[in-house]
Tab-separated table of C-alpha atoms and ligand atoms in Angstrom:
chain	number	residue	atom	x	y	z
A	1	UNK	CA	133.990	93.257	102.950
A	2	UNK	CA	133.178	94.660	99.326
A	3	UNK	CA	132.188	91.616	98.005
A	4	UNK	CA	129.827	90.656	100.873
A	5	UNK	CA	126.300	91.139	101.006
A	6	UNK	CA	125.947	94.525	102.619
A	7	UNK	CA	128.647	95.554	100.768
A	8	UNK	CA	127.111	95.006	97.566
A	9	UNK	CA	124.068	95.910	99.023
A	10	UNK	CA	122.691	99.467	97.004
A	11	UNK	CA	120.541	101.956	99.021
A	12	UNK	CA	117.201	101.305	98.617
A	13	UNK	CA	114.971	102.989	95.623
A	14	UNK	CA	112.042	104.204	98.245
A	15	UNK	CA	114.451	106.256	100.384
A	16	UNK	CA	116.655	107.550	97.353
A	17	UNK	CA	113.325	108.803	95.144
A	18	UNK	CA	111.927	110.418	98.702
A	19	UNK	CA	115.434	112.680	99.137
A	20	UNK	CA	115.308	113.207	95.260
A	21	UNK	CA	111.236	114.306	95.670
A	22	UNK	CA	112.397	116.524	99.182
A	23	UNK	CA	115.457	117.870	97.084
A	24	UNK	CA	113.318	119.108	94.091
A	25	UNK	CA	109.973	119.591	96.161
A	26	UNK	CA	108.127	117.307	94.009
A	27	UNK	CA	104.666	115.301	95.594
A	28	UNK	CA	105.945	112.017	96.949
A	29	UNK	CA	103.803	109.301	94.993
A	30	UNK	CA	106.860	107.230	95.642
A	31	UNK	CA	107.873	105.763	98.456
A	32	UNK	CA	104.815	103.780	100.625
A	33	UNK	CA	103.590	106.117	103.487
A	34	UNK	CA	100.420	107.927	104.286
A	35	UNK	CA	100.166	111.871	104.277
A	36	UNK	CA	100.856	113.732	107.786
A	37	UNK	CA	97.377	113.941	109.010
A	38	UNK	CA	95.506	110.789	107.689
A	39	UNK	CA	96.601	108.609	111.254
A	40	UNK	CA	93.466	108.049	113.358
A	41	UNK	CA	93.672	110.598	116.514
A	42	UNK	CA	92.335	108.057	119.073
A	43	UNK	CA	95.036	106.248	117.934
A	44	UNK	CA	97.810	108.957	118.720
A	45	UNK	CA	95.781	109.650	122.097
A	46	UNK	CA	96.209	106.172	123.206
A	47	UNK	CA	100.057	106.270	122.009
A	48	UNK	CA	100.296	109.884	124.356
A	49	UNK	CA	98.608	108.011	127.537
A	50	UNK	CA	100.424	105.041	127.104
A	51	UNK	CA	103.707	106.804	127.259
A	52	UNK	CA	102.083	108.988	130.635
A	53	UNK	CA	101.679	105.635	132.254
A	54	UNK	CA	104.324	103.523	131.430
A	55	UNK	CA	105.943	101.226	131.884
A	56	UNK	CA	109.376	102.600	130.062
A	57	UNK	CA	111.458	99.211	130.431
A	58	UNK	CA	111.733	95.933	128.402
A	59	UNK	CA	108.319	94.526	128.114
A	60	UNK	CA	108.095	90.783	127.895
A	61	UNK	CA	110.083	89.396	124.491
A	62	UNK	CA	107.214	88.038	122.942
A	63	UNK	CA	105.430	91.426	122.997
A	64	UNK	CA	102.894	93.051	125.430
A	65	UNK	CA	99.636	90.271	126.232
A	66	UNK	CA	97.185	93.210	125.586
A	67	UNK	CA	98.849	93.264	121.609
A	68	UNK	CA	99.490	89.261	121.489
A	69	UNK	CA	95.551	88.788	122.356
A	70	UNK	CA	94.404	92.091	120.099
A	71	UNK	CA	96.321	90.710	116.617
A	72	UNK	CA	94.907	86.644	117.660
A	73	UNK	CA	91.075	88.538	118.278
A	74	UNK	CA	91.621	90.867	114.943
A	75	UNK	CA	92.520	88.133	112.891
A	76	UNK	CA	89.353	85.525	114.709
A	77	UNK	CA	87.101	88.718	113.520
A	78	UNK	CA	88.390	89.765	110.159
A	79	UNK	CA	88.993	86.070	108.798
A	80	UNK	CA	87.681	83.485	111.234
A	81	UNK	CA	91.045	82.628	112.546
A	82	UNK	CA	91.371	80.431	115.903
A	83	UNK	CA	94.971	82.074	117.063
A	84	UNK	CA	96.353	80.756	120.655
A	85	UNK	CA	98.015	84.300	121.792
A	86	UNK	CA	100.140	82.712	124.569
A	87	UNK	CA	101.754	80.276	121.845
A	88	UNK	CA	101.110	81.518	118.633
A	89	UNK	CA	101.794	85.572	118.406
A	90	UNK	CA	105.109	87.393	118.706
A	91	UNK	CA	105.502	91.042	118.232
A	92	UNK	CA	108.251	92.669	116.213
A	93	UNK	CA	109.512	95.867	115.565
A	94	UNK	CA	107.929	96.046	112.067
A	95	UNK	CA	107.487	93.872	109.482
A	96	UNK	CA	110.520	94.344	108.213
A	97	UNK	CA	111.791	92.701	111.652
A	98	UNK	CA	109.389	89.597	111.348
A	99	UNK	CA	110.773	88.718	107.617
A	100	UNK	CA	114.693	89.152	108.659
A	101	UNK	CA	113.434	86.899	111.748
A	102	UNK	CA	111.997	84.367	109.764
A	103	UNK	CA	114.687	84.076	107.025
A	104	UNK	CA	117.206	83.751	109.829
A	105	UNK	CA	115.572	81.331	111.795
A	106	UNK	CA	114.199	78.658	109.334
A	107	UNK	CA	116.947	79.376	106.031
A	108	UNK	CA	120.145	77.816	106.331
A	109	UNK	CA	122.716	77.870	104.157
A	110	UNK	CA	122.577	76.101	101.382
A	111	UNK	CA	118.840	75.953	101.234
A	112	UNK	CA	116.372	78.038	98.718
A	113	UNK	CA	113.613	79.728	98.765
A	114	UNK	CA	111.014	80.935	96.410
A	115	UNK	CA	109.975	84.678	95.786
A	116	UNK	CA	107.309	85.545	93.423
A	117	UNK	CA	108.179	88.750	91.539
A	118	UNK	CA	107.866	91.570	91.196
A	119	UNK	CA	108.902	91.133	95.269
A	120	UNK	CA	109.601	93.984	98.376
A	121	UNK	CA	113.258	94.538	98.079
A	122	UNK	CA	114.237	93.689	101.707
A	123	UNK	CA	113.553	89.850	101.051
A	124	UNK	CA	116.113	88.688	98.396
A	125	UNK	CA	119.170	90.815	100.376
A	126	UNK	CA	118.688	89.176	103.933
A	127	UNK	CA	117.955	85.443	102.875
A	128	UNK	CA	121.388	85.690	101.127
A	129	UNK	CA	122.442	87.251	104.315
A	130	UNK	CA	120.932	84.343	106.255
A	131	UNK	CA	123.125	82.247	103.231
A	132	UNK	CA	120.079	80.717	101.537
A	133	UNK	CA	119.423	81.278	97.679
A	134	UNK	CA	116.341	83.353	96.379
A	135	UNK	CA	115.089	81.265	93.394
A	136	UNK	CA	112.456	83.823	91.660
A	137	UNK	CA	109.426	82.997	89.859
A	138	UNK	CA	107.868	85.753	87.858
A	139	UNK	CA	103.637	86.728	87.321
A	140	UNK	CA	103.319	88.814	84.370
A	141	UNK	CA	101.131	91.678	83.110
A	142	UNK	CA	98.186	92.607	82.630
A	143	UNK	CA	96.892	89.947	84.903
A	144	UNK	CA	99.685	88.836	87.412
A	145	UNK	CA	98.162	85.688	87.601
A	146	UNK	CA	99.744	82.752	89.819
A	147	UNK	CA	101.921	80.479	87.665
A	148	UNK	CA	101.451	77.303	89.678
A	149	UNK	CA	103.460	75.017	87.082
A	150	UNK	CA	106.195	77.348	87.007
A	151	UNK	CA	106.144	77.641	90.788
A	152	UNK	CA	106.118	74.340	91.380
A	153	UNK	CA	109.121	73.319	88.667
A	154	UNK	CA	111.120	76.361	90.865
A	155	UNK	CA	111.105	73.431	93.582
A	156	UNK	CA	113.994	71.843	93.919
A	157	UNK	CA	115.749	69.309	97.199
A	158	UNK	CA	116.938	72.422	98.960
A	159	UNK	CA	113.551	74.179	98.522
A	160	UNK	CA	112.755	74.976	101.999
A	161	UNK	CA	110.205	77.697	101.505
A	162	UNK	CA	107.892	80.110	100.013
A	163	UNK	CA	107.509	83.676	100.479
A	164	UNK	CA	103.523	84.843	99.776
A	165	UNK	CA	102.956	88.604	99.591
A	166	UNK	CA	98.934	88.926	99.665
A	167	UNK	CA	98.161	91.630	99.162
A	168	UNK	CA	101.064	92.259	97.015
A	169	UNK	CA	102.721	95.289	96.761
A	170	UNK	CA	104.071	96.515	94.277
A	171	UNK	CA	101.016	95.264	91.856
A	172	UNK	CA	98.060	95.976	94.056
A	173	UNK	CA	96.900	92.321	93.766
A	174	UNK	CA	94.842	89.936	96.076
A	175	UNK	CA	95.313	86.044	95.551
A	176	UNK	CA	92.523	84.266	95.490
A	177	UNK	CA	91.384	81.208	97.265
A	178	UNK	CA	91.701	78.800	94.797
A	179	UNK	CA	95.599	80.265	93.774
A	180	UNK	CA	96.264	79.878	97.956
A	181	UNK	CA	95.109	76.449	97.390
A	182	UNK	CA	97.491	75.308	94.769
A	183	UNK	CA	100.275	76.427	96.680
A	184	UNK	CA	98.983	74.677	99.665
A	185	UNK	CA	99.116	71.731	98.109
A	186	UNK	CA	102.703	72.577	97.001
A	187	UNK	CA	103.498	73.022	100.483
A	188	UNK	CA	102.255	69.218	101.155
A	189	UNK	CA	103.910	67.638	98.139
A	190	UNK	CA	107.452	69.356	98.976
A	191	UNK	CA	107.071	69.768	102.637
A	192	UNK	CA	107.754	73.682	102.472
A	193	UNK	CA	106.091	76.035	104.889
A	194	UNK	CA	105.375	79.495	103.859
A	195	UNK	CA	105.874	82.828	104.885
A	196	UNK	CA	103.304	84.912	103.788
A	197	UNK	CA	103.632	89.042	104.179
A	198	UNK	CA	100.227	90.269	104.718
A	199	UNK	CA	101.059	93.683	105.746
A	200	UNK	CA	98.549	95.035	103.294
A	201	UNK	CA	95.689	92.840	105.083
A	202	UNK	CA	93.353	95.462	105.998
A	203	UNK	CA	93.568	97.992	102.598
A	204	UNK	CA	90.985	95.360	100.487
A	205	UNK	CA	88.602	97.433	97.945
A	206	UNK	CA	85.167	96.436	95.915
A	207	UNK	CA	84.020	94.126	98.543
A	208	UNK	CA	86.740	91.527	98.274
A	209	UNK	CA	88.156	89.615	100.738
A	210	UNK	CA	91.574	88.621	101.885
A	211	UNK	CA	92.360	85.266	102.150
A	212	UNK	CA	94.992	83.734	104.194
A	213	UNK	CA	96.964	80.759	103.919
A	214	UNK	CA	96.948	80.182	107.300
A	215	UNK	CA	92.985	79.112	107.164
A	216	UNK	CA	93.828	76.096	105.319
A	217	UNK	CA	93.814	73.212	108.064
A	218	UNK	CA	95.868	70.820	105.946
A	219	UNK	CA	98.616	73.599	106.119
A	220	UNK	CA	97.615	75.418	109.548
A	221	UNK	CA	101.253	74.496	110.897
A	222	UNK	CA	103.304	75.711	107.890
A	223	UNK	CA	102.503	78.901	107.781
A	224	UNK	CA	103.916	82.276	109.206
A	225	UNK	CA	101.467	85.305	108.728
A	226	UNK	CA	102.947	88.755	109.424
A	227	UNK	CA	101.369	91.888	109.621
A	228	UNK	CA	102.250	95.357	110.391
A	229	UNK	CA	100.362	98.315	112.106
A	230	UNK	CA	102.565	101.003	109.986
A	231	UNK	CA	99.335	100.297	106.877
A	232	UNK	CA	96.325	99.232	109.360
A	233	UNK	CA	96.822	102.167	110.906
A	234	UNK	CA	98.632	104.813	108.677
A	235	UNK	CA	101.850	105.088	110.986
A	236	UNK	CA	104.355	103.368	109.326
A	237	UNK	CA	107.238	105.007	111.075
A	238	UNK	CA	105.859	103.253	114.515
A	239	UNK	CA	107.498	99.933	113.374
A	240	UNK	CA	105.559	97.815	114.844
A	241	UNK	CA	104.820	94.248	113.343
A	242	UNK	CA	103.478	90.524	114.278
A	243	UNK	CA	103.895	87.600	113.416
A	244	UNK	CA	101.164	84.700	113.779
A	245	UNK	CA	102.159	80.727	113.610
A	246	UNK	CA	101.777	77.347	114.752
A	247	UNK	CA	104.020	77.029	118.234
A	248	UNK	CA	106.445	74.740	117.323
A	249	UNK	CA	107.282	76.799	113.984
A	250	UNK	CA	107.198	80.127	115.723
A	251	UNK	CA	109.055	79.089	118.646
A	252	UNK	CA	112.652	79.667	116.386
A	253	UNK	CA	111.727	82.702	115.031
A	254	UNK	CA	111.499	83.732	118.222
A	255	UNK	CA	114.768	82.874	118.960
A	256	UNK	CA	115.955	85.509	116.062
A	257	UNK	CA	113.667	87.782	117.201
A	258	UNK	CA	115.224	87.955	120.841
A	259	UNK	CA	118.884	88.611	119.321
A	260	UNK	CA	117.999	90.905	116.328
A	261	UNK	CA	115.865	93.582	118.958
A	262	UNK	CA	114.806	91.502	121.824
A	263	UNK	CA	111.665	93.890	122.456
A	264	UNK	CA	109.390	96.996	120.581
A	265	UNK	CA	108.597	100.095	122.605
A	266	UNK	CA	106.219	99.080	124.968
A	267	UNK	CA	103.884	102.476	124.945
A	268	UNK	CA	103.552	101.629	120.727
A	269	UNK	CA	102.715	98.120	121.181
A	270	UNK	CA	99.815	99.419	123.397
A	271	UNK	CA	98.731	102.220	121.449
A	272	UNK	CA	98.319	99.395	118.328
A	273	UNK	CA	97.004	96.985	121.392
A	274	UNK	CA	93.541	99.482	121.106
A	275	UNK	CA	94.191	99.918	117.536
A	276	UNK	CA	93.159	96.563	116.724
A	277	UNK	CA	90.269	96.445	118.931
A	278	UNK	CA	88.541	99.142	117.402
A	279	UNK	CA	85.010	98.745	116.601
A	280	UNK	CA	84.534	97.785	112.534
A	281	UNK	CA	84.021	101.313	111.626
A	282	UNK	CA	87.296	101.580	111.722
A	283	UNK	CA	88.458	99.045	109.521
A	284	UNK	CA	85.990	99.772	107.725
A	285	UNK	CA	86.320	104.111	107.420
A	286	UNK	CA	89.705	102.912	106.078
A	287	UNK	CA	88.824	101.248	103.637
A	288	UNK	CA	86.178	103.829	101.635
A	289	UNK	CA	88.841	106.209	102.659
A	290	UNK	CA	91.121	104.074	100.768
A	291	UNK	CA	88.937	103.242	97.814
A	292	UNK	CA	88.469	106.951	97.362
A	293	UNK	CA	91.355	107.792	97.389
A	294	UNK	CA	92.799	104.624	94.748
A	295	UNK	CA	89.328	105.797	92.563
A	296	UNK	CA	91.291	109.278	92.318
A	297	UNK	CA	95.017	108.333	91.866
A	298	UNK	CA	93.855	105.683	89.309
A	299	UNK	CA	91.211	107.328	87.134
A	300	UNK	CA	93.420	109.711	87.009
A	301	UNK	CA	96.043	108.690	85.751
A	302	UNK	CA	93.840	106.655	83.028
A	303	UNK	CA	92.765	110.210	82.183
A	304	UNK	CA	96.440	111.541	82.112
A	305	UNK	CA	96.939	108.540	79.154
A	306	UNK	CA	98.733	106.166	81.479
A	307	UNK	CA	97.738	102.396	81.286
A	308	UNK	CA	96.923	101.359	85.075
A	309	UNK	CA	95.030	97.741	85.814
A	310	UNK	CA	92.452	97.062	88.357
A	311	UNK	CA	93.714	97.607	91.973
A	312	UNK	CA	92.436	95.557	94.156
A	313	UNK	CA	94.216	95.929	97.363
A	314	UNK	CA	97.366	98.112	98.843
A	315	UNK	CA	98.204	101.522	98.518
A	316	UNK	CA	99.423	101.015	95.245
A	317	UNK	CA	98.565	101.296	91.302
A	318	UNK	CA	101.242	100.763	88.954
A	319	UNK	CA	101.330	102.238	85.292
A	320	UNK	CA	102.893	100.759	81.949
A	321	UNK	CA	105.085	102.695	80.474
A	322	UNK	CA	105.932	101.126	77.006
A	323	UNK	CA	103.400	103.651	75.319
A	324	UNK	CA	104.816	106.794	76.886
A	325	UNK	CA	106.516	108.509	73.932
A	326	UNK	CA	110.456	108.821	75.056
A	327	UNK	CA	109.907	107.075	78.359
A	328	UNK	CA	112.943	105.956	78.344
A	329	UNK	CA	113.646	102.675	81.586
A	330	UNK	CA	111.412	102.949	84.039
A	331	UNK	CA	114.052	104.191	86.859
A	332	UNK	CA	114.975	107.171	84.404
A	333	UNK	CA	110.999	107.915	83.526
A	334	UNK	CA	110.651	108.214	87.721
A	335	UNK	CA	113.788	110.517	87.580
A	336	UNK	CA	112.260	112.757	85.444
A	337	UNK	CA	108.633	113.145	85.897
A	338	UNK	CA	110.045	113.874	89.366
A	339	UNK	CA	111.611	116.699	87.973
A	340	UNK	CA	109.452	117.712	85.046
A	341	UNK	CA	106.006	117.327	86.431
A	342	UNK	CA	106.964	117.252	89.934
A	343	UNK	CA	105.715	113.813	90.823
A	344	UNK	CA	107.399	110.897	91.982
A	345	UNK	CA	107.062	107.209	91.715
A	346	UNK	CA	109.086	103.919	91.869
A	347	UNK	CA	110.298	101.903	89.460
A	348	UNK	CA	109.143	98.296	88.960
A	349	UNK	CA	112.368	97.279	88.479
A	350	UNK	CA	113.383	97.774	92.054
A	351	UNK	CA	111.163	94.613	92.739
A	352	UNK	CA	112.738	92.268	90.402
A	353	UNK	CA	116.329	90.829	91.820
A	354	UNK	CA	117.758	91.092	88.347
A	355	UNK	CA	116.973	94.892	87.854
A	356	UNK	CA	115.519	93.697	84.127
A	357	UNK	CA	111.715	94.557	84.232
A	358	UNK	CA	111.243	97.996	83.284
A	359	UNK	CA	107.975	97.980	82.214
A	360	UNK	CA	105.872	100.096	84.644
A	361	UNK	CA	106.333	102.744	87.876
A	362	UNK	CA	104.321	102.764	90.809
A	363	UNK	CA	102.320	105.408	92.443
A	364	UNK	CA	101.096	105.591	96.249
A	365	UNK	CA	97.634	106.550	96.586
A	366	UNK	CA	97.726	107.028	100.382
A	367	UNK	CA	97.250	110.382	100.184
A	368	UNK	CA	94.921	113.796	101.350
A	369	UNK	CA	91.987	114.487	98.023
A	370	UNK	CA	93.986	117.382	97.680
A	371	UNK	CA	97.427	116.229	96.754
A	372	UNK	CA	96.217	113.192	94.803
A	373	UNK	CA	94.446	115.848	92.411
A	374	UNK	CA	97.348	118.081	92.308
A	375	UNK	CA	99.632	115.274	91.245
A	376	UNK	CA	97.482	113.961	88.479
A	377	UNK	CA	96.967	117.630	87.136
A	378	UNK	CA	100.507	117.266	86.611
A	379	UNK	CA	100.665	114.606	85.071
A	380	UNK	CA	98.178	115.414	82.775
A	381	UNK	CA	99.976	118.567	82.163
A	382	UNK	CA	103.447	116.676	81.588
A	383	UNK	CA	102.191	114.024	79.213
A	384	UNK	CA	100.066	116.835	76.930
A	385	UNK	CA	103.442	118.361	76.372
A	386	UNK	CA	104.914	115.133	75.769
A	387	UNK	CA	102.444	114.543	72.987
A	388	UNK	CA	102.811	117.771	71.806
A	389	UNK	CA	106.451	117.488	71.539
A	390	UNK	CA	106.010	113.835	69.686
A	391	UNK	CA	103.296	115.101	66.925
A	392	UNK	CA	105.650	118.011	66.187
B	1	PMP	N1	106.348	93.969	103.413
B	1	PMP	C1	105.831	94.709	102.428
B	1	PMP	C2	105.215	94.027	101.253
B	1	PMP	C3	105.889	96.097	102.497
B	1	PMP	O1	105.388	96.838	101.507
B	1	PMP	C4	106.514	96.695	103.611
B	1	PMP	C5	106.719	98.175	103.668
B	1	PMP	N2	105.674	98.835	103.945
B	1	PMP	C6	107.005	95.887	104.641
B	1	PMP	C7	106.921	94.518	104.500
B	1	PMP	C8	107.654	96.462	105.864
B	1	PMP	O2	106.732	96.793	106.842
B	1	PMP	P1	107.198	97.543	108.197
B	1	PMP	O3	107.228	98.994	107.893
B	1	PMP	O4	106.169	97.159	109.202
B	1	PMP	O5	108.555	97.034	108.555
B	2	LIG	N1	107.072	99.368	101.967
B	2	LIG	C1	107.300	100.690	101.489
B	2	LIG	C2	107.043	100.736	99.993
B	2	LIG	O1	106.867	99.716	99.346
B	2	LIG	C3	108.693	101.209	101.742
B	2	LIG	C4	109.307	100.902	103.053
B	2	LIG	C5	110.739	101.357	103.058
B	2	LIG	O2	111.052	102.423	102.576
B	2	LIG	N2	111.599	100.551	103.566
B	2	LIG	O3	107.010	101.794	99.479
């Protein structure tokens, strides 16, 4: 039992920096999770008369049809996708759900399956759960571009997969049409399908555009899209997730699915039901919100001294530390601005299976005006005492 995978298994760095920010009272820039007041009330009004009405019992395993037909019309008006909601949707109980669904259902062991790093911590742990091999390929800084030749010498005869985080958390960055198109091709060559975490879908900024792999006819029955309506609509302790894909592909997951929860509150998957039919203002309130609010976090911290890239998508910026002045790794620069400048933020190298990258920490801009200022004050404050302190 020690050795096994849970056993092994560490708790993860977003819920030990949030009791080490609630322990010290520091502002959470750590873990990812909008500020108490930033959810959309008709949002929480439709979650209140949903649970009035009812029904309380299992709702149908595939999810509610009001939800199944809302994520196939969001996704037919956001990116022009032609979704069969009968066949081709299947609620989850987050997106964390829909990942540990899909690993179980097409991994087995023996097989491997490529992550792109830095990667979400809750992938590597349950493919080797599901007994499949994580075989990591790495982007690096400053640009995080796609490195297709390196990607495509990861595949090997027991390559079954591909794991596509767009937009990708922890680095804030959008792939671009003609990187989704390289790995579609991959997916031809090596007859891989890909599961592609695109929980971040609706937090775009500057006018850009997410792109999905799923568009790409040649590969329109290889791909699993999931999303989650904990980031579309700032409630991410609802746990409530989808998953979009061909029939025949979806039609196992779905098997995992009905023995990992079976069904997801039924008064939540309406609430998100009307979530995703909301007019574009929505969408599209959320994203200046958003922008605002990553224009604050992100200027400044440029202003505090800290070297932080373009951000194109997410709720995240990350920072390089290897010009801090005694930053010491990244997980012990998060312990102690926690407790020095009272801010937290997350280690890169919680996204990297080997624990060896330690060259920036992360910072959530979902956040009120108000707290985003406070914290980089902080900062500010922190590092002109650092500089002090090295000049002396
Ligand atoms: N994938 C990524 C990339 C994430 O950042 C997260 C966490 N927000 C999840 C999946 C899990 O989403 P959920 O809360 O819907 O389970
Ligand atoms: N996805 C969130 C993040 O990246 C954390 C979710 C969790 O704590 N499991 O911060």
């Amino acid at each position: 039992m020690a050795n096994s995978v849970f056993g092994v298994t560490t708790t993860s760095i977003f819920e030990s920096m949030s009791r080490l920010a609630a322990e010290v009272k520091s502002i959470n820039l750590g873990q990812g999770f909008p500020e108490i007041g930033l959810e959309p009330a008709e949002l929480i009004e439709a979650a209140i008369g949903a649970l009035r009405e009812g029904p309380h019992q299992y709702p149908p395993m595939m999810g509610l049809p009001a939800l199944r037909q809302a994520v196939a019309d969001n996704a037919k008006r956001w990116l022009g996708l032609d979704i069969d909601w009968e066949r081709e949707v299947l609620v989850t109980s987050g997106a964390t759900e829909a990942l540990a669904d899909c690993f179980l259902a097409l991994l087995e062991p023996g097989d491997e399956i490529i992550l792109l790093e830095p990667a979400y911590d809750s992938y590597p742990t349950i493919i080797r759960r599901a007994g499949a091999t994580p075989v990591q390929v790495r982007l690096d800084p400053p640009d995080w571009q796609l490195p297709l030749d390196r990607l495509e010498a990861a595949i090997t005869p027991r390559t079954r997969a591909i794991v596509l985080n767009t937009p990708m958390n922890p680095i804030g960055k959008l792939f671009s049409r003609e990187e989704l198109a390289g790995i579609a091709a991959l997916l031809l060559k090596y007859d891989l399908v890909a599961i592609c975490d695109e929980v971040y879908e609706h937090l775009i900024y500057d006018g850009r555009r997410h792109e999905t792999l799923l568009s790409f006819p040649e590969v329109r029955d290889r791909v699993v899209r999931i999303g989650s309506a904990g980031k579309t609509f700032s409630v991410t302790g609802w746990k409530v997730g989808y998953v979009t894909a061909d029939a025949k592909l979806l039609k196992p997951i779905a098997k995992a699915h009905q023995f990992v929860t079976f069904t997801t509150p039924p008064a939540l998957q309406a609430a998100v039901a009307f979530g995703l039919n909301l007019p574009d203002s929505y969408f599209d309130g959320l994203r200046r919100d958003m922008t605002r609010r990553r224009d604050l976090l992100v200027g400044g911290l440029r202003q505090a001294g800290f070297a932080v890239g373009d951000v194109a998508a997410t709720y995240f910026a990350v920072a390089a530390i290897d010009q801090l002045p005694e930053a010491g790794d990244d997980y012990a620069l998060c312990r102690r601005i926690t407790r020095e400048a009272g801010v937290t933020a997350i280690p890169i190298s919680a996204f990297y299976d080997a624990r060896n990258v330690h060259s920036h920490i992360r910072f959530c801009f979902a956040k009120s005006d108000q707290t985003l200022q406070e914290a980089v004050q902080r900062l500010a404050r922190w590092r002109e005492g650092l500089n002090w302190k090295a000049a002396s």
